[in-house]
Tab-separated table of C-alpha atoms in Angstrom:
chain	number	residue	atom	x	y	z
A	1	MET	CA	0.012	-0.018	0.010
A	2	ASN	CA	1.271	3.493	-0.994
A	3	THR	CA	1.710	6.175	1.640
A	4	ASN	CA	1.078	9.824	0.973
A	5	SER	CA	4.792	10.464	0.530
A	6	GLN	CA	4.837	8.030	-2.355
A	7	LEU	CA	1.930	9.570	-4.186
A	8	CYS	CA	2.013	12.108	-7.014
A	9	ASN	CA	2.349	15.675	-5.860
A	10	TYR	CA	0.011	17.045	-8.494
A	11	THR	CA	-2.801	19.208	-7.112
A	12	ASP	CA	-4.790	21.618	-9.223
A	13	GLU	CA	-6.438	24.854	-8.264
A	14	SER	CA	-9.697	23.163	-7.359
A	15	GLY	CA	-7.905	20.929	-4.836
A	16	CYS	CA	-8.152	17.806	-6.905
A	17	HIS	CA	-4.976	15.699	-6.427
A	18	CYS	CA	-3.538	12.671	-8.159
A	19	THR	CA	-3.266	9.432	-6.252
A	20	ALA	CA	-0.965	7.613	-8.724
A	21	PRO	CA	2.478	6.430	-7.524
A	22	ALA	CA	5.163	9.069	-7.886
A	23	ASP	CA	8.537	8.602	-9.460
A	24	SER	CA	11.768	10.240	-8.402
A	25	SER	CA	10.494	13.701	-9.545
A	26	GLY	CA	7.651	13.562	-7.054
A	27	PHE	CA	5.097	13.275	-9.795
A	28	CYS	CA	3.551	10.402	-11.675
A	29	PHE	CA	4.504	9.731	-15.272
A	30	TRP	CA	1.451	11.643	-16.620
A	31	HIS	CA	1.918	14.773	-14.473
A	32	ASP	CA	5.722	14.917	-14.738
A	33	ARG	CA	6.708	17.799	-17.024
A	34	ASN	CA	10.098	16.330	-17.750
A	35	ALA	CA	8.991	12.772	-18.582
A	36	ASP	CA	9.415	11.941	-22.238
A	37	LYS	CA	6.061	11.033	-23.774
A	38	SER	CA	7.009	11.261	-27.448
A	39	GLY	CA	7.796	7.573	-27.797
A	40	ASP	CA	5.660	4.677	-29.015
A	41	GLY	CA	3.167	3.058	-26.708
A	42	VAL	CA	2.059	6.244	-24.962
A	43	ARG	CA	-1.356	6.128	-26.650
A	44	GLU	CA	-2.125	2.672	-25.383
A	45	LYS	CA	-0.870	3.492	-21.901
A	46	LEU	CA	-2.990	6.654	-21.694
A	47	GLU	CA	-6.095	4.774	-22.850
A	48	GLU	CA	-5.559	2.222	-20.101
A	49	TYR	CA	-4.862	4.962	-17.522
A	50	ALA	CA	-8.178	6.692	-18.477
A	51	LYS	CA	-10.174	3.486	-18.348
A	52	SER	CA	-8.741	2.600	-14.951
A	53	GLY	CA	-10.021	5.907	-13.556
A	54	GLY	CA	-6.726	7.741	-13.368
A	55	LEU	CA	-6.719	11.512	-13.019
A	56	LEU	CA	-6.597	13.121	-16.446
A	57	ARG	CA	-6.810	16.691	-15.169
A	58	GLY	CA	-3.511	18.453	-15.718
A	59	VAL	CA	-1.723	15.644	-17.629
A	60	ILE	CA	1.359	16.820	-19.476
A	61	LEU	CA	1.398	15.339	-23.023
A	62	LYS	CA	3.645	17.808	-24.933
A	63	GLN	CA	4.659	16.435	-28.306
A	64	ALA	CA	3.085	13.060	-27.460
A	65	ASN	CA	2.110	10.730	-30.285
A	66	LEU	CA	-1.558	10.156	-29.601
A	67	GLU	CA	-2.647	9.418	-33.169
A	68	ASN	CA	-6.130	7.738	-33.282
A	69	ILE	CA	-6.363	7.672	-29.514
A	70	ASP	CA	-9.780	6.798	-28.099
A	71	LEU	CA	-10.553	9.131	-25.136
A	72	VAL	CA	-14.319	8.764	-25.323
A	73	ASN	CA	-15.906	7.926	-21.970
A	74	HIS	CA	-18.176	5.214	-23.380
A	75	HIS	CA	-21.591	4.553	-21.784
A	76	GLN	CA	-21.265	7.671	-19.606
A	77	LYS	CA	-23.090	10.985	-19.981
A	78	GLN	CA	-19.985	13.052	-19.320
A	79	GLY	CA	-16.760	12.764	-21.245
A	80	TYR	CA	-13.270	12.499	-19.714
A	81	ASP	CA	-12.069	15.437	-17.743
A	82	LEU	CA	-8.933	16.704	-19.502
A	83	SER	CA	-9.081	20.209	-18.029
A	84	HIS	CA	-5.693	21.912	-17.495
A	85	ALA	CA	-4.051	19.225	-19.702
A	86	ASP	CA	-1.134	20.273	-21.888
A	87	PHE	CA	-1.214	18.932	-25.477
A	88	TYR	CA	1.383	21.331	-26.882
A	89	LYS	CA	2.418	20.016	-30.352
A	90	ALA	CA	0.777	16.698	-29.611
A	91	LYS	CA	-0.177	14.472	-32.536
A	92	LEU	CA	-3.898	14.081	-32.067
A	93	ASN	CA	-4.769	13.410	-35.683
A	94	GLY	CA	-7.700	10.967	-35.823
A	95	ALA	CA	-8.183	11.226	-32.037
A	96	HIS	CA	-11.615	10.524	-30.580
A	97	LEU	CA	-12.382	13.258	-28.036
A	98	PHE	CA	-16.148	13.350	-28.135
A	99	ASN	CA	-17.670	15.272	-25.276
A	100	ALA	CA	-14.218	15.735	-23.610
A	101	ASN	CA	-13.800	18.490	-21.042
A	102	LEU	CA	-10.789	20.560	-22.223
A	103	THR	CA	-11.416	23.669	-20.201
A	104	ASN	CA	-8.223	25.563	-19.350
A	105	ALA	CA	-6.246	23.063	-21.377
A	106	SER	CA	-3.624	23.773	-24.083
A	107	LEU	CA	-4.020	22.510	-27.687
A	108	MET	CA	-1.395	25.000	-28.884
A	109	LYS	CA	0.055	23.824	-32.219
A	110	ALA	CA	-1.544	20.419	-31.748
A	111	ASP	CA	-2.377	18.404	-34.867
A	112	LEU	CA	-6.145	17.807	-34.727
A	113	SER	CA	-6.487	16.614	-38.320
A	114	LEU	CA	-9.379	14.161	-38.733
A	115	ALA	CA	-9.965	14.215	-34.975
A	116	SER	CA	-13.497	14.185	-33.512
A	117	LEU	CA	-14.163	17.072	-31.025
A	118	ASN	CA	-17.897	17.012	-31.315
A	119	CYS	CA	-19.561	18.397	-28.093
A	120	ALA	CA	-16.085	19.127	-26.571
A	121	ASN	CA	-15.793	21.826	-23.987
A	122	LEU	CA	-12.944	24.201	-25.067
A	123	VAL	CA	-13.684	27.110	-22.762
A	124	ASN	CA	-10.422	28.964	-21.877
A	125	CYS	CA	-8.543	26.366	-23.948
A	126	ASN	CA	-5.416	27.674	-25.807
A	127	LEU	CA	-6.156	26.957	-29.451
A	128	LEU	CA	-3.328	28.999	-31.027
A	129	GLY	CA	-1.801	27.302	-34.068
A	130	ALA	CA	-3.947	24.183	-33.787
A	131	ARG	CA	-4.431	22.304	-37.101
A	132	TRP	CA	-8.126	21.797	-37.918
A	133	SER	CA	-8.029	19.884	-41.213
A	134	GLU	CA	-11.267	17.783	-41.472
A	135	THR	CA	-11.745	17.956	-37.673
A	136	LYS	CA	-15.289	17.346	-36.424
A	137	ILE	CA	-16.325	20.345	-34.335
A	138	GLU	CA	-20.105	20.209	-34.181
A	139	ASN	CA	-21.540	21.667	-30.911
A	140	ILE	CA	-18.169	22.580	-29.479
A	141	LYS	CA	-18.065	25.228	-26.760
A	142	VAL	CA	-15.401	27.906	-26.872
A	143	GLY	CA	-16.973	30.218	-24.311
A	144	LYS	CA	-17.778	33.905	-24.578
A	145	ARG	CA	-14.063	34.876	-24.944
A	146	LEU	CA	-10.907	33.087	-25.833
A	147	ILE	CA	-8.153	33.128	-23.200
A	148	GLN	CA	-6.085	35.431	-25.497
A	149	GLU	CA	-9.031	37.764	-25.747
A	150	GLN	CA	-9.361	37.956	-21.984
A	151	LYS	CA	-5.694	38.628	-21.613
A	152	GLY	CA	-5.871	41.344	-24.379
A	153	ILE	CA	-8.793	43.104	-22.581
A	154	ALA	CA	-6.904	43.027	-19.303
A	155	ALA	CA	-3.740	44.379	-20.978
A	156	ALA	CA	-5.758	47.179	-22.687
A	157	LYS	CA	-7.248	48.195	-19.372
A	158	SER	CA	-3.692	48.414	-17.980
A	159	ASN	CA	-2.757	50.600	-20.899
A	160	ALA	CA	-0.229	47.945	-22.189
A	161	LYS	CA	-1.091	48.620	-25.843
A	162	VAL	CA	1.653	46.494	-27.449
A	163	GLU	CA	0.863	43.493	-25.306
A	164	ALA	CA	-2.899	43.952	-25.802
A	165	ASN	CA	-2.556	44.103	-29.620
A	166	ASP	CA	-0.404	40.995	-29.581
A	167	TYR	CA	-3.124	39.041	-27.691
A	168	PHE	CA	-5.872	40.434	-29.916
A	169	GLU	CA	-3.907	39.428	-32.974
A	170	GLN	CA	-3.582	35.918	-31.634
A	171	ALA	CA	-7.290	35.782	-30.875
A	172	GLU	CA	-8.093	37.013	-34.374
A	173	GLU	CA	-5.929	34.202	-35.839
A	174	ILE	CA	-7.651	31.557	-33.751
A	175	TYR	CA	-11.196	32.831	-34.679
A	176	ARG	CA	-10.235	33.050	-38.353
A	177	ASP	CA	-8.913	29.448	-38.362
A	178	LEU	CA	-12.102	28.222	-36.602
A	179	ARG	CA	-14.278	30.250	-38.931
A	180	LYS	CA	-12.598	28.855	-42.097
A	181	HIS	CA	-12.856	25.305	-40.798
A	182	ALA	CA	-16.551	25.724	-39.751
A	183	GLU	CA	-17.289	26.955	-43.233
A	184	LYS	CA	-15.595	23.948	-44.776
A	185	GLU	CA	-17.538	21.650	-42.545
A	186	GLY	CA	-20.858	23.443	-43.485
A	187	ILE	CA	-21.498	24.640	-39.930
A	188	PHE	CA	-22.502	28.151	-40.996
A	189	THR	CA	-24.167	29.241	-37.752
A	190	LEU	CA	-20.936	28.558	-35.906
A	191	ALA	CA	-18.877	30.185	-38.707
A	192	GLY	CA	-21.033	33.299	-38.411
A	193	ALA	CA	-20.330	33.575	-34.684
A	194	PHE	CA	-16.578	33.208	-35.335
A	195	ILE	CA	-16.454	35.848	-38.030
A	196	ARG	CA	-18.089	38.325	-35.758
A	197	LYS	CA	-15.439	37.612	-33.104
A	198	GLU	CA	-12.695	37.723	-35.731
A	199	LEU	CA	-13.669	41.148	-36.922
A	200	THR	CA	-14.146	42.353	-33.339
A	201	MET	CA	-10.579	41.342	-32.532
A	202	ARG	CA	-9.428	43.257	-35.644
A	203	ARG	CA	-11.319	46.317	-34.424
A	204	TYR	CA	-9.640	46.154	-31.024
A	205	GLN	CA	-6.259	46.403	-32.725
A	206	GLN	CA	-7.220	49.764	-34.196
A	207	PRO	CA	-6.441	53.027	-32.299
A	208	ARG	CA	-9.306	53.693	-29.881
A	209	PHE	CA	-10.468	57.004	-31.473
A	210	SER	CA	-9.737	56.187	-35.106
A	211	ILE	CA	-12.323	56.425	-37.887
A	212	LYS	CA	-11.793	52.757	-38.802
A	213	ARG	CA	-12.525	51.586	-35.292
A	214	PHE	CA	-15.643	53.778	-35.069
A	215	THR	CA	-16.936	52.618	-38.471
A	216	SER	CA	-16.337	48.993	-37.450
A	217	LYS	CA	-18.264	49.496	-34.257
A	218	VAL	CA	-21.186	51.072	-36.050
A	219	VAL	CA	-21.362	48.117	-38.414
A	220	ASP	CA	-21.231	45.752	-35.458
A	221	LEU	CA	-24.038	47.595	-33.705
A	222	PHE	CA	-26.222	47.756	-36.823
A	223	CYS	CA	-25.941	44.196	-38.073
A	224	GLY	CA	-23.269	42.272	-36.116
A	225	TYR	CA	-20.948	42.374	-39.197
A	226	GLY	CA	-23.738	40.865	-41.360
A	227	GLU	CA	-24.570	38.016	-38.954
A	228	ALA	CA	-27.406	39.584	-36.942
A	229	PRO	CA	-30.266	40.776	-39.137
A	230	MET	CA	-32.625	41.171	-36.195
A	231	ARG	CA	-30.372	43.917	-34.841
A	232	ILE	CA	-31.365	45.973	-37.870
A	233	VAL	CA	-35.079	45.408	-37.065
A	234	GLY	CA	-34.526	46.469	-33.421
A	235	ILE	CA	-32.590	49.633	-34.464
A	236	SER	CA	-35.314	50.432	-37.019
A	237	VAL	CA	-38.044	50.175	-34.464
A	238	CYS	CA	-36.172	52.349	-31.978
A	239	MET	CA	-35.524	54.997	-34.639
A	240	ILE	CA	-39.172	55.066	-35.781
A	241	ILE	CA	-40.350	55.519	-32.192
A	242	CYS	CA	-37.757	58.235	-31.444
A	243	CYS	CA	-38.668	60.158	-34.599
A	244	ALA	CA	-42.329	59.871	-33.791
A	245	PHE	CA	-41.632	61.506	-30.420
A	246	LEU	CA	-39.648	64.291	-32.107
A	247	TYR	CA	-42.478	64.888	-34.627
A	248	THR	CA	-44.841	65.181	-31.649
A	249	MET	CA	-42.692	67.892	-30.168
A	250	THR	CA	-41.878	69.766	-33.416
A	251	GLY	CA	-45.216	69.400	-35.138
A	252	LEU	CA	-46.697	68.205	-38.453
A	253	ASN	CA	-49.121	69.738	-40.875
A	254	TYR	CA	-52.393	67.907	-41.522
A	255	ASN	CA	-55.034	69.428	-43.792
A	256	GLY	CA	-53.572	72.888	-43.150
A	257	GLU	CA	-53.731	72.500	-39.404
A	258	LEU	CA	-50.689	72.334	-37.112
A	259	GLN	CA	-50.525	69.068	-35.170
A	260	VAL	CA	-48.185	69.491	-32.207
A	261	PHE	CA	-47.924	68.546	-28.535
A	262	ASP	CA	-49.963	70.778	-26.264
A	263	ALA	CA	-49.459	70.619	-22.495
A	264	ASN	CA	-53.010	72.059	-22.050
A	265	ALA	CA	-54.645	69.416	-24.205
A	266	SER	CA	-56.077	66.266	-22.755
A	267	ALA	CA	-53.982	63.091	-22.385
A	268	THR	CA	-56.255	61.372	-24.958
A	269	GLN	CA	-55.588	64.107	-27.547
A	270	ASN	CA	-51.833	63.921	-27.038
A	271	ILE	CA	-51.843	60.132	-27.264
A	272	GLU	CA	-53.789	60.330	-30.471
A	273	LEU	CA	-51.231	62.861	-31.769
A	274	PHE	CA	-48.410	60.586	-30.892
A	275	PHE	CA	-49.932	57.666	-32.772
A	276	SER	CA	-50.472	59.973	-35.780
A	277	CYS	CA	-46.790	60.970	-35.587
A	278	LEU	CA	-45.877	57.245	-35.282
A	279	TYR	CA	-47.837	56.514	-38.468
A	280	TYR	CA	-46.037	59.390	-40.223
A	281	SER	CA	-42.674	58.106	-38.900
A	282	ILE	CA	-43.307	54.603	-40.345
A	283	VAL	CA	-44.253	55.844	-43.814
A	284	THR	CA	-41.256	58.219	-43.826
A	285	PHE	CA	-38.841	55.529	-42.675
A	286	THR	CA	-40.107	53.144	-45.358
A	287	THR	CA	-40.134	56.035	-47.883
A	288	LEU	CA	-43.829	55.446	-48.737
A	289	GLY	CA	-44.815	59.103	-48.267
A	290	TYR	CA	-48.571	59.173	-48.642
A	291	GLY	CA	-48.726	62.949	-48.323
A	292	ASP	CA	-51.496	63.249	-45.804
A	293	PHE	CA	-49.062	64.577	-43.152
A	294	THR	CA	-46.305	66.974	-44.148
A	295	PRO	CA	-43.333	68.166	-42.011
A	296	ILE	CA	-42.850	71.759	-41.025
A	297	GLY	CA	-39.928	73.617	-39.615
A	298	LEU	CA	-37.496	71.389	-37.765
A	299	SER	CA	-39.619	68.349	-38.635
A	300	ARG	CA	-38.325	68.611	-42.223
A	301	ALA	CA	-34.763	67.960	-41.197
A	302	ILE	CA	-35.884	65.046	-38.965
A	303	ALA	CA	-37.936	63.581	-41.842
A	304	ALA	CA	-35.078	63.934	-44.319
A	305	LEU	CA	-32.683	62.157	-41.982
A	306	GLU	CA	-35.161	59.402	-41.210
A	307	ALA	CA	-35.991	58.818	-44.866
A	308	PHE	CA	-32.328	58.578	-45.805
A	309	THR	CA	-31.537	56.216	-42.879
A	310	GLY	CA	-34.647	54.209	-43.532
A	311	SER	CA	-33.778	53.528	-47.213
A	312	PHE	CA	-30.247	52.550	-46.261
A	313	THR	CA	-31.368	50.326	-43.392
A	314	ILE	CA	-33.996	48.445	-45.359
A	315	ALA	CA	-31.448	47.764	-48.077
A	316	LEU	CA	-28.967	46.554	-45.480
A	317	PHE	CA	-31.555	44.263	-43.892
A	318	VAL	CA	-32.321	42.651	-47.233
A	319	VAL	CA	-28.636	42.037	-48.004
A	320	VAL	CA	-27.968	40.566	-44.548
A	321	PHE	CA	-31.110	38.488	-44.462
A	322	VAL	CA	-30.571	37.027	-47.923
A	323	LYS	CA	-26.936	36.244	-46.912
A	324	LYS	CA	-28.062	34.304	-43.863
A	325	MET	CA	-30.848	32.412	-45.676
A	326	THR	CA	-28.816	31.469	-48.720
A	327	ARG	CA	-26.296	29.689	-46.475
């Protein structure tokens, strides 16, 4: 029977510790950073270790040859927990990693060609330089932000601009690689999410008050870089309502009579006026222009701006919507 002094010293941040026998380094073979795992037979040993219930969290598998390895936790709802594992430059081509938990792990420069990562959890996983040729990535989870993106935002807040741009450039590269691969696999919804993040990372690399960054932000707000057509609908509704309120305050002409908000009028009359202005705002935004209401004074400038914005916004919605549907 092993005593505590003979057990692996590995303990992660959650307090989970390895109970495998330690070698002279104080760690077991799998958690020893200096142990050579590039030789033959490592794949079979790791499969046996996983099946026997060994701790896979934090295993060090740099440059390991794990081609066609089967790390699927068969007949279990949850996949193997490979969080904090290091697969730097590991050969994982053809690997079966269905539903694997790879949170906080590193797949940096790993060869994932022909591997199956369906349903894998890649939140906070370092994916820089990973090879995705024909990799199965349906239903993968990468989280709200990549680890490089998080570091870039933190560096930007600390005013470390060079460091921040380096992290944002890395994040852009990862999102671009994922986007290209998702498109090749025909997973266009996932590809759309990645292209938005890719262009956002590119925007973050621009000077904060530059025209390019401002323009990019406007495009993102309006349509999510062409991936969020419903944003255009929301902005259109908001603009129509805001303009209707302005028309109520500045007044419209109807049959030769001035229609404008009057504090002395009843609430019912002012509500009816607002809905009349809302009607006029809709026909102006859509450039229908029936002619029953006409703008006067400042309302003319508001109507001109709304009509111009409306025609542009409707055209943009059609383009974005068709793009999404034809995928």
